[in-house]
mmCIF file of C-alpha atoms in Angstrom:
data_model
loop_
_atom_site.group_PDB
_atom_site.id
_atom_site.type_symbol
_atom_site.label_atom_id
_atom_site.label_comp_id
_atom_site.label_asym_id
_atom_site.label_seq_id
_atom_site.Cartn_x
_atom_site.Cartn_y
_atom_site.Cartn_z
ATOM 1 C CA UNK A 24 116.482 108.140 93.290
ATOM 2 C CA UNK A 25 112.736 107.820 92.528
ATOM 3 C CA UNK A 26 113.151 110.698 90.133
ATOM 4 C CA UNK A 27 115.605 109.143 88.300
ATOM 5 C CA UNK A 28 113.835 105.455 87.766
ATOM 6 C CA UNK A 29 110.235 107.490 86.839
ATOM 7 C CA UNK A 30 112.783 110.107 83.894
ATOM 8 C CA UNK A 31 113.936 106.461 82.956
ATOM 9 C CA UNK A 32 110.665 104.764 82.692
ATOM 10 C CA UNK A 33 109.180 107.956 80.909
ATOM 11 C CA UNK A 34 111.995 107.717 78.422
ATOM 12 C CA UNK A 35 111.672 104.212 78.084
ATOM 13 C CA UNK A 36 107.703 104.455 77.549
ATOM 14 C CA UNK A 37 108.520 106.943 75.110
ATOM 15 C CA UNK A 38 110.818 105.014 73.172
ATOM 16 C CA UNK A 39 108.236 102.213 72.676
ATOM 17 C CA UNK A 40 105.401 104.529 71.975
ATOM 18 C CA UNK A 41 107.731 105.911 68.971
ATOM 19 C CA UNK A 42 108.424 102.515 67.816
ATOM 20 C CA UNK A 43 105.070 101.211 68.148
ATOM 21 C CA UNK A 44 103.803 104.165 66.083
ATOM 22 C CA UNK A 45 106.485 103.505 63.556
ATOM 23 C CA UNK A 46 105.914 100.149 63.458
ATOM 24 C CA UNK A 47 101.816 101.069 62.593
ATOM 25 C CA UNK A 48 103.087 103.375 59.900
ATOM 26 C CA UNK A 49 105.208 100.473 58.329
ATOM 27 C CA UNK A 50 102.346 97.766 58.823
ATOM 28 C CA UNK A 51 99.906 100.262 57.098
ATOM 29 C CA UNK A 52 102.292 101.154 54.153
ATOM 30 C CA UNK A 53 103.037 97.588 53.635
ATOM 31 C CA UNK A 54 98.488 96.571 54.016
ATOM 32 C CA UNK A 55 97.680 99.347 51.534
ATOM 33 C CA UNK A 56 100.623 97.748 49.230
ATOM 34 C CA UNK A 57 102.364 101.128 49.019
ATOM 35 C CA UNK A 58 105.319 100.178 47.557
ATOM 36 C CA UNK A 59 103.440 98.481 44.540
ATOM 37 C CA UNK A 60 100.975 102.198 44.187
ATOM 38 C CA UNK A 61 103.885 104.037 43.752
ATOM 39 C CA UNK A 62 105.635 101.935 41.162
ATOM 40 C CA UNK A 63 102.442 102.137 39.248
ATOM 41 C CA UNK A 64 102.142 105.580 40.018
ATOM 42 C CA UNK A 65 105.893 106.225 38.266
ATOM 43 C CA UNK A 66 104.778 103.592 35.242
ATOM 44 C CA UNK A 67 101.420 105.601 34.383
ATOM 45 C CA UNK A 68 103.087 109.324 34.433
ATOM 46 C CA UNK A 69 105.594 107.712 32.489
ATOM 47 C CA UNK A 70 103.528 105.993 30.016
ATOM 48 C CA UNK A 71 100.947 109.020 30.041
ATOM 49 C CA UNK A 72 103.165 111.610 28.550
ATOM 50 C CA UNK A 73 105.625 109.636 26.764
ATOM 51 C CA UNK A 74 103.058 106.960 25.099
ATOM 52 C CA UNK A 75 99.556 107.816 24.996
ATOM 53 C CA UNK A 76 99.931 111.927 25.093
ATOM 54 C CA UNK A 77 101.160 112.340 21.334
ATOM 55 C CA UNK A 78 100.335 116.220 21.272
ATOM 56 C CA UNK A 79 100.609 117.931 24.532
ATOM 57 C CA UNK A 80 103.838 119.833 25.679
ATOM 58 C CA UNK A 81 105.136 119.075 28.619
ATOM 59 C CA UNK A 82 104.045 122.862 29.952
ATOM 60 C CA UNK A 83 100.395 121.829 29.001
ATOM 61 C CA UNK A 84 100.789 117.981 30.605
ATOM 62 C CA UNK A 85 102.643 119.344 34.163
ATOM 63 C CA UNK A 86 99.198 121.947 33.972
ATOM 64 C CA UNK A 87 96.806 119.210 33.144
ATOM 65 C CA UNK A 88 94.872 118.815 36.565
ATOM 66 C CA UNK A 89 92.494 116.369 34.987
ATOM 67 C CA UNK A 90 95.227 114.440 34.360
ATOM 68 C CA UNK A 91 96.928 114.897 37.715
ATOM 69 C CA UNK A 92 93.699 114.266 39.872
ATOM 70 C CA UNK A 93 92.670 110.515 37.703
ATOM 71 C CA UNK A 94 95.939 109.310 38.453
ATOM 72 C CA UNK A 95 95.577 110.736 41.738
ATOM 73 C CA UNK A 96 92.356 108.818 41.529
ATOM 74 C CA UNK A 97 94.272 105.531 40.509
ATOM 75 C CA UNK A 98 96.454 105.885 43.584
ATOM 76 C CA UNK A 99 93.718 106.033 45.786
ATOM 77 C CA UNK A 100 92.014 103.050 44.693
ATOM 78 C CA UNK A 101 95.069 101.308 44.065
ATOM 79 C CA UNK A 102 95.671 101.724 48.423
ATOM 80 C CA UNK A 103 92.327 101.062 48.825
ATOM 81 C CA UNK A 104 92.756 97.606 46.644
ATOM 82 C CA UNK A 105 95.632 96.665 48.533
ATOM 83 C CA UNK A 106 93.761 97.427 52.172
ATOM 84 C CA UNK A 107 90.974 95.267 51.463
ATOM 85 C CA UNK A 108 93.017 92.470 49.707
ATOM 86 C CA UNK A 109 95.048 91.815 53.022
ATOM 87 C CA UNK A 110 91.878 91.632 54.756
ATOM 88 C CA UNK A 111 90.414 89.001 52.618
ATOM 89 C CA UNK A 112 93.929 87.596 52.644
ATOM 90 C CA UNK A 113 95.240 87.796 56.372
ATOM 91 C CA UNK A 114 94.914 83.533 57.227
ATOM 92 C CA UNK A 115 97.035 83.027 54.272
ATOM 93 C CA UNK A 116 99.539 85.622 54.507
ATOM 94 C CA UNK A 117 100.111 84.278 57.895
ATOM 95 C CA UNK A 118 101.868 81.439 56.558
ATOM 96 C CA UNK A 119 103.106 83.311 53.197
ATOM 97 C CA UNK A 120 104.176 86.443 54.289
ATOM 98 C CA UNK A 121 104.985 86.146 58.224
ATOM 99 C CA UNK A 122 107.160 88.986 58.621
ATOM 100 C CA UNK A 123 104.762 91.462 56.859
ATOM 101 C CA UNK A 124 101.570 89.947 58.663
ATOM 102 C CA UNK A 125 103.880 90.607 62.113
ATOM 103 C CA UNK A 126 104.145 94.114 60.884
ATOM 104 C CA UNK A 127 100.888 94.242 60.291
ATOM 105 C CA UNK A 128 99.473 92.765 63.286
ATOM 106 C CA UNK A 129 100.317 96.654 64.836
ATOM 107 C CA UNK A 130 97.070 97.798 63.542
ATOM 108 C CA UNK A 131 93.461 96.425 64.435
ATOM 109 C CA UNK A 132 91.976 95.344 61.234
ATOM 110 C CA UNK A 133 89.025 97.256 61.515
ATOM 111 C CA UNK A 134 91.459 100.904 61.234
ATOM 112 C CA UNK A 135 92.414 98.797 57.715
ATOM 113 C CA UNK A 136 88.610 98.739 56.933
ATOM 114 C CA UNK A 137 88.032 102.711 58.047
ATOM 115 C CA UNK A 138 91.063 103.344 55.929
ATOM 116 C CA UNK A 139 89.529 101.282 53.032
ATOM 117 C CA UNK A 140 86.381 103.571 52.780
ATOM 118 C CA UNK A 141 87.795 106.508 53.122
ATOM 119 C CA UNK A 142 90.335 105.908 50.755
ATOM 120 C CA UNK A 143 87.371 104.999 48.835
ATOM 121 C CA UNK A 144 85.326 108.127 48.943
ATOM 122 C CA UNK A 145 87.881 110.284 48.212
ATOM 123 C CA UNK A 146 88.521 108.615 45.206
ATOM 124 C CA UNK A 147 84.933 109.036 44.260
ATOM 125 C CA UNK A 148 84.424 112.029 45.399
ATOM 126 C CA UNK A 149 87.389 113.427 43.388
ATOM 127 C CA UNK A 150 86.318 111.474 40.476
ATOM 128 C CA UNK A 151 83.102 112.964 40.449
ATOM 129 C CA UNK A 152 84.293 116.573 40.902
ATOM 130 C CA UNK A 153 86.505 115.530 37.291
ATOM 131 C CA UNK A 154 83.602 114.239 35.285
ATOM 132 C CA UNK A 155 80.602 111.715 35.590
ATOM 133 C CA UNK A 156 82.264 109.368 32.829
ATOM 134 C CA UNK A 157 85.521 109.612 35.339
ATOM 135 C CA UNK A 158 83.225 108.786 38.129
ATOM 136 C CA UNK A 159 81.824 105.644 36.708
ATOM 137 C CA UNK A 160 85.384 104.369 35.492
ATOM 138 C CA UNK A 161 86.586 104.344 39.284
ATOM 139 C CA UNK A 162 83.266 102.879 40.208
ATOM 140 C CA UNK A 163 83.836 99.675 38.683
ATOM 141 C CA UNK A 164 87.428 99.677 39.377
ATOM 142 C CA UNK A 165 86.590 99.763 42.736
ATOM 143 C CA UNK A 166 83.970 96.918 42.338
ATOM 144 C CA UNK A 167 85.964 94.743 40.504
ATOM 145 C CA UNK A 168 89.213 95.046 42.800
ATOM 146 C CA UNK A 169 86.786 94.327 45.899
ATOM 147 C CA UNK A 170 84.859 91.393 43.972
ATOM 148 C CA UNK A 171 88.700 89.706 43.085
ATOM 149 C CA UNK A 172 88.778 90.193 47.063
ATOM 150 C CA UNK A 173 86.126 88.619 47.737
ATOM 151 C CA UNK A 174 85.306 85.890 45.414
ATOM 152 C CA UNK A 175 87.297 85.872 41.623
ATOM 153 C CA UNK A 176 90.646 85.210 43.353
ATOM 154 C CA UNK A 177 89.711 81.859 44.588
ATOM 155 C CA UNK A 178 88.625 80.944 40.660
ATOM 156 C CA UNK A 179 90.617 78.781 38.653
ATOM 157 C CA UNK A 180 91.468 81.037 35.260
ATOM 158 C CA UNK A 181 89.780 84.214 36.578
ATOM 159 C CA UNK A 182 92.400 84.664 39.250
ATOM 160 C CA UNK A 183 94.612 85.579 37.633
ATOM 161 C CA UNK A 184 93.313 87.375 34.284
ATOM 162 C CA UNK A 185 91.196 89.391 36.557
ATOM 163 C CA UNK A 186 94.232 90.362 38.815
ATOM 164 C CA UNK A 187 96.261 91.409 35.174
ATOM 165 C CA UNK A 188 93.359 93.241 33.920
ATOM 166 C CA UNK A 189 92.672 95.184 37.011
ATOM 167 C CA UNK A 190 96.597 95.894 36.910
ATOM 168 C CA UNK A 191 96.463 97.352 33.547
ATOM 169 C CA UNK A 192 92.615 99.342 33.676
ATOM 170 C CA UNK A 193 94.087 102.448 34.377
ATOM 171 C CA UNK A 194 96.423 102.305 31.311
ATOM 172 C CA UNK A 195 93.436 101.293 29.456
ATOM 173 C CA UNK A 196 91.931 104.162 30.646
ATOM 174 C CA UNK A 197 94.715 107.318 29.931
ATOM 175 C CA UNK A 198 95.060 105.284 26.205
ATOM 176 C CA UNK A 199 90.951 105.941 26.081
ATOM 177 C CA UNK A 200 91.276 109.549 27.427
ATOM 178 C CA UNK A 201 94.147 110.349 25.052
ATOM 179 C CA UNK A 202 92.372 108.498 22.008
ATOM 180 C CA UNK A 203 95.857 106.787 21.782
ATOM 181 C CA UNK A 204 94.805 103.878 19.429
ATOM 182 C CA UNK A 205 97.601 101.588 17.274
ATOM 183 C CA UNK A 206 99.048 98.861 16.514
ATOM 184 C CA UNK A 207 102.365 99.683 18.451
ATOM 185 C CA UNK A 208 100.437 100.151 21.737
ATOM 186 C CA UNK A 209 98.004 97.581 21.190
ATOM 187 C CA UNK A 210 101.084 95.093 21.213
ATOM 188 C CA UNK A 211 102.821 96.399 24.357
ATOM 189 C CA UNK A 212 99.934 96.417 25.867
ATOM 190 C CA UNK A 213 99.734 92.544 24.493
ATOM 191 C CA UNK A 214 103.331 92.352 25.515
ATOM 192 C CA UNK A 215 102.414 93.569 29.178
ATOM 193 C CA UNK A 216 99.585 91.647 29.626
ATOM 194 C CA UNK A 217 101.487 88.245 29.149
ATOM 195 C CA UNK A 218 104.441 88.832 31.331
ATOM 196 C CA UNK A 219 102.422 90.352 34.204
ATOM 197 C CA UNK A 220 100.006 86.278 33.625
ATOM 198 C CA UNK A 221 103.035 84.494 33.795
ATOM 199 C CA UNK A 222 104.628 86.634 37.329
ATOM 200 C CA UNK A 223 101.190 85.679 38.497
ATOM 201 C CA UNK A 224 101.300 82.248 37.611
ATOM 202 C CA UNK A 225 104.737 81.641 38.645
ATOM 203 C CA UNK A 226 104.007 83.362 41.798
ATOM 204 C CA UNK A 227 101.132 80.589 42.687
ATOM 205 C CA UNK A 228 103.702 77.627 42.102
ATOM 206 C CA UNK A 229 105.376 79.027 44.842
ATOM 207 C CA UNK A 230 102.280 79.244 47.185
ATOM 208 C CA UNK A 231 100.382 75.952 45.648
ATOM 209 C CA UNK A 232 100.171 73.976 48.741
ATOM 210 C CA UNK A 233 98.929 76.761 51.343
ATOM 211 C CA UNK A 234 96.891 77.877 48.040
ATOM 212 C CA UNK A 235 95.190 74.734 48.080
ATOM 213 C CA UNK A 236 94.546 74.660 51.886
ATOM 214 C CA UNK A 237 92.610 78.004 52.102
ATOM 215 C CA UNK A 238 90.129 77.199 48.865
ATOM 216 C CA UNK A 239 91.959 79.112 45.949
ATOM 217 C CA UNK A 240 92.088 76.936 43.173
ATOM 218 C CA UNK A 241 94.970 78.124 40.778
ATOM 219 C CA UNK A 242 96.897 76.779 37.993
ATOM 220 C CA UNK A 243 99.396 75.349 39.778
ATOM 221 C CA UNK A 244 97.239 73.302 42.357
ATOM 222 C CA UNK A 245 94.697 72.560 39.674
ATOM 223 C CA UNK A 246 96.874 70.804 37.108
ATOM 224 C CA UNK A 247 99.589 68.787 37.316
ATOM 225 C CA UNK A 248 102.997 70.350 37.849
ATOM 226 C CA UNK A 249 104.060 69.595 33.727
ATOM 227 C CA UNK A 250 100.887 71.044 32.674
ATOM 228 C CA UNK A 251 101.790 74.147 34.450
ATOM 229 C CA UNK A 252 104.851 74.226 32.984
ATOM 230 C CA UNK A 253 103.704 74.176 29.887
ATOM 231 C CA UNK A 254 101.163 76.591 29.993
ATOM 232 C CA UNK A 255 103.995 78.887 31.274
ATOM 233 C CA UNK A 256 106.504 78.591 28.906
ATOM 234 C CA UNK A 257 103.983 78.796 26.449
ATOM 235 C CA UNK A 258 103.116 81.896 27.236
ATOM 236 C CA UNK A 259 106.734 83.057 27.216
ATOM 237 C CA UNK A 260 106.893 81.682 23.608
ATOM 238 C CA UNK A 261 103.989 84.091 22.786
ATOM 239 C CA UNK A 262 105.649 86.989 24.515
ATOM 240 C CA UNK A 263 108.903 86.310 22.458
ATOM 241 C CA UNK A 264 106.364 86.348 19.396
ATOM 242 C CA UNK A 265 104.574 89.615 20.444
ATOM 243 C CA UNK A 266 108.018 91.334 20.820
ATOM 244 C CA UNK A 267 109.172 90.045 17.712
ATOM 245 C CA UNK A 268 106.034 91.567 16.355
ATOM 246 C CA UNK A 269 106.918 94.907 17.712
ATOM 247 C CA UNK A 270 110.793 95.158 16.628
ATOM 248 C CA UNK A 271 109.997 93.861 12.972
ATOM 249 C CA UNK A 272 106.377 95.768 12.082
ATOM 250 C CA UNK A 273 105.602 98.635 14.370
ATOM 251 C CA UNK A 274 108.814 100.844 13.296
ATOM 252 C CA UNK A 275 109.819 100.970 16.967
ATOM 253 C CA UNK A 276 113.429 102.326 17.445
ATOM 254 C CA UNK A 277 115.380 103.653 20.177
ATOM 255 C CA UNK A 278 115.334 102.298 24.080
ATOM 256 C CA UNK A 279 112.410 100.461 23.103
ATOM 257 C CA UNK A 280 113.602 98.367 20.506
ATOM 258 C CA UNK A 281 116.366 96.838 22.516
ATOM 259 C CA UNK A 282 113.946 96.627 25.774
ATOM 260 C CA UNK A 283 111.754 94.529 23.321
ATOM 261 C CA UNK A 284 115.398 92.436 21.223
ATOM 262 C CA UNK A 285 116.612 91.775 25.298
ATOM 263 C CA UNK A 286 113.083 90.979 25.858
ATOM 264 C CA UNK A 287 113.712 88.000 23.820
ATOM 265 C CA UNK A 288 117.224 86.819 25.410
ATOM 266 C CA UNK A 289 115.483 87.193 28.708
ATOM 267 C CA UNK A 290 112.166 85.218 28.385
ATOM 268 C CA UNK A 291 114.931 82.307 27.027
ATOM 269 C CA UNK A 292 116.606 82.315 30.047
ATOM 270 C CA UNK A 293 112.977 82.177 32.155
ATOM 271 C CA UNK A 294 112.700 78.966 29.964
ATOM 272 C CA UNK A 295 115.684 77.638 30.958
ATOM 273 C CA UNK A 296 115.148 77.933 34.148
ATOM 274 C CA UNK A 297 111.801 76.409 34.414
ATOM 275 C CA UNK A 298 112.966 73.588 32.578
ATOM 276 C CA UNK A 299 114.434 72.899 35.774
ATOM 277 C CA UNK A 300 111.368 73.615 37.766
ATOM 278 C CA UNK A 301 112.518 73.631 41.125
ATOM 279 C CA UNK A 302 111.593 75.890 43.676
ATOM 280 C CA UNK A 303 114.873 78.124 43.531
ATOM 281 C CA UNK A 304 114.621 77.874 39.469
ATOM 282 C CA UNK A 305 110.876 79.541 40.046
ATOM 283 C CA UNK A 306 111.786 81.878 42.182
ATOM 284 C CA UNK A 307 114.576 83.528 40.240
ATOM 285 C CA UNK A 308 112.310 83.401 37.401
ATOM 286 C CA UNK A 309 109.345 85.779 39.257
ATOM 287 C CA UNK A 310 112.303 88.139 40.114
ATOM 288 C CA UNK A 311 113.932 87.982 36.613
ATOM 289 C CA UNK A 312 110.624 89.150 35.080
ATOM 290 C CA UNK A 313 109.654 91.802 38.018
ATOM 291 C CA UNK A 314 112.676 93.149 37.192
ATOM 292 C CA UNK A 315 112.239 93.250 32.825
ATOM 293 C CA UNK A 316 108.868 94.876 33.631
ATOM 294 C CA UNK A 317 110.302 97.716 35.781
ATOM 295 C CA UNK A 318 113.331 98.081 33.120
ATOM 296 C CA UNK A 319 110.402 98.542 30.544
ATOM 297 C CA UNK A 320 109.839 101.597 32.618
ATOM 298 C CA UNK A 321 112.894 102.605 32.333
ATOM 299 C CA UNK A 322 113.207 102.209 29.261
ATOM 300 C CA UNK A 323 110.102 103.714 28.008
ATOM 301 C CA UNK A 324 111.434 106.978 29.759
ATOM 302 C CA UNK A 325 114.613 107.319 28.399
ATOM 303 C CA UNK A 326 113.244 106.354 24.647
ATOM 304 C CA UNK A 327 110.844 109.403 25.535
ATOM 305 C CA UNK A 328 113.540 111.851 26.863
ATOM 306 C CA UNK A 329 115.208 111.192 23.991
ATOM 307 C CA UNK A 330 112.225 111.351 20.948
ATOM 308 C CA UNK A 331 110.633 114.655 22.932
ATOM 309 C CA UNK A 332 113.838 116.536 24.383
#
């Protein structure tokens, strides 16, 4: 009989020790923002070869192990971003983001932290084993996504270019390493710049008040709520224009072209919504435009299939 309740309780202590391993694993993928690395991941490979690598087969791009190890790089710091965010972040996401926090909560914050440096180093250290120039490029991506940590994210304005920019510096950097330089990318890069502002922007209107409570001073609990408004359906406008732009003097054709004439159709209905302004209204509007930037992924890889193969 004893045997039988200690083969139980062994099975049962088992069966927790799986899940609370499991449940580590999850609260770590979800801290280092994993989900978000490898969407970037897909978007850079995609944009690499079929927008800023003009000459290159693909038999010379699949060998390219510079190439390989700085987005390799990219990942790395993009984890390592993520880590120390949610450490700067943990009171608020309390609130925001319970069931993630909950998740979280299976890991000591300090294994976050070791994970955080040594996700660190090896980006470095690979970095440096690719070039000195590489080196320094992940240095101060590395500084800058700690110092939005730390201090930028709680600054009216600066928020939330910052967070943009730091999105879109390792495009900047496979357009510099390619010498990809024209007026076509120059506007999508315009065009991706605007509609990742206003996802962040929208995306504070729905965390204004506990915003405001822990000391980050955003758009939306700076100004009034018409003034954000405003300044976000302004900036729609100017992605409509910047699209336009595109379809009518860049010569872009194919996928593209009606990524960039739907473009249009869809930033109309974000205005429509927001006209509205309620909290549902907002909220359908962040996911409507999450969406259109992970279509422009999509679409950029099937315009490339088809111009390449």
């Amino acid at each position: 009989m004893n045997s039988e309740k200690e083969t139980f309780q062994s099975k049962n202590y088992i069966s927790k020790s799986l899940f609370y391993r499991f449940s580590q694993f999850v609260g770590f993928l979800l801290g280092a923002r994993f989900f978000v690395a490898a969407l970037l991941t897909f978007a850079l490979y995609v944009s690499t070869f079929f927008l800023f690598n003009q000459e290159e087969s693909f038999r010379r791009f699949v060998f390219d192990f510079k190439v390989h190890g700085i987005i390799f790089c990219t990942v790395l710091t993009i984890l390592a971003g993520g880590i120390i965010n949610q450490f700067y972040d943990f009171e608020k996401d309390h609130i925001v983001k319970p069931f993630r926090t909950r998740i979280q909560s299976f890991i000591a914050q300090k294994y976050f932290l070791y994970a955080y440096l040594i996700l660190s180093v090896i980006s470095l250290g690979v970095a440096w084993f690719i070039s000195h120039n590489v080196f320094i490029f992940f240095l101060i991506y590395q500084f800058f996504m700690w110092f939005y940590s730390h201090k930028l994210s709680r600054i009216l304005f600066l928020n939330n270019l910052t967070f943009v920019s730091l999105t879109l510096y390792p495009f900047f950097g496979m357009m510099v390493y390619y010498e990809t330089f024209s007026k076509k990318v120059l506007l999508m890069a315009i065009f991706l710049f605007l509609i990742l502002l206003c996802i962040d922007i929208v995306k504070d209107t729905l965390t204004k008040s506990v915003d405001k409570a822990f000391g980050y001073t955003t758009i939306p609990n700076y100004f009034k709520n018409k003034t954000t408004k405003i300044i976000i359906i302004f900036l729609l406008i100017v992605t409509m224009a910047v699209s336009m732009k595109l379809i009518m003097k860049t010569g872009i054709s194919g996928f593209m072209a009606y990524y960039f004439a739907g473009g249009m159709f869809v930033m109309i209905l974000c205005i429509y919504l927001l006209l509205n302004y309620s909290r549902k209204s907002k909220f359908m509007t962040l996911n409507i435009l999450r969406l259109w930037v992970f279509v422009g992924i999509i679409a950029m890889l099937l315009n490339g299939i088809e111009s390449k193969f």
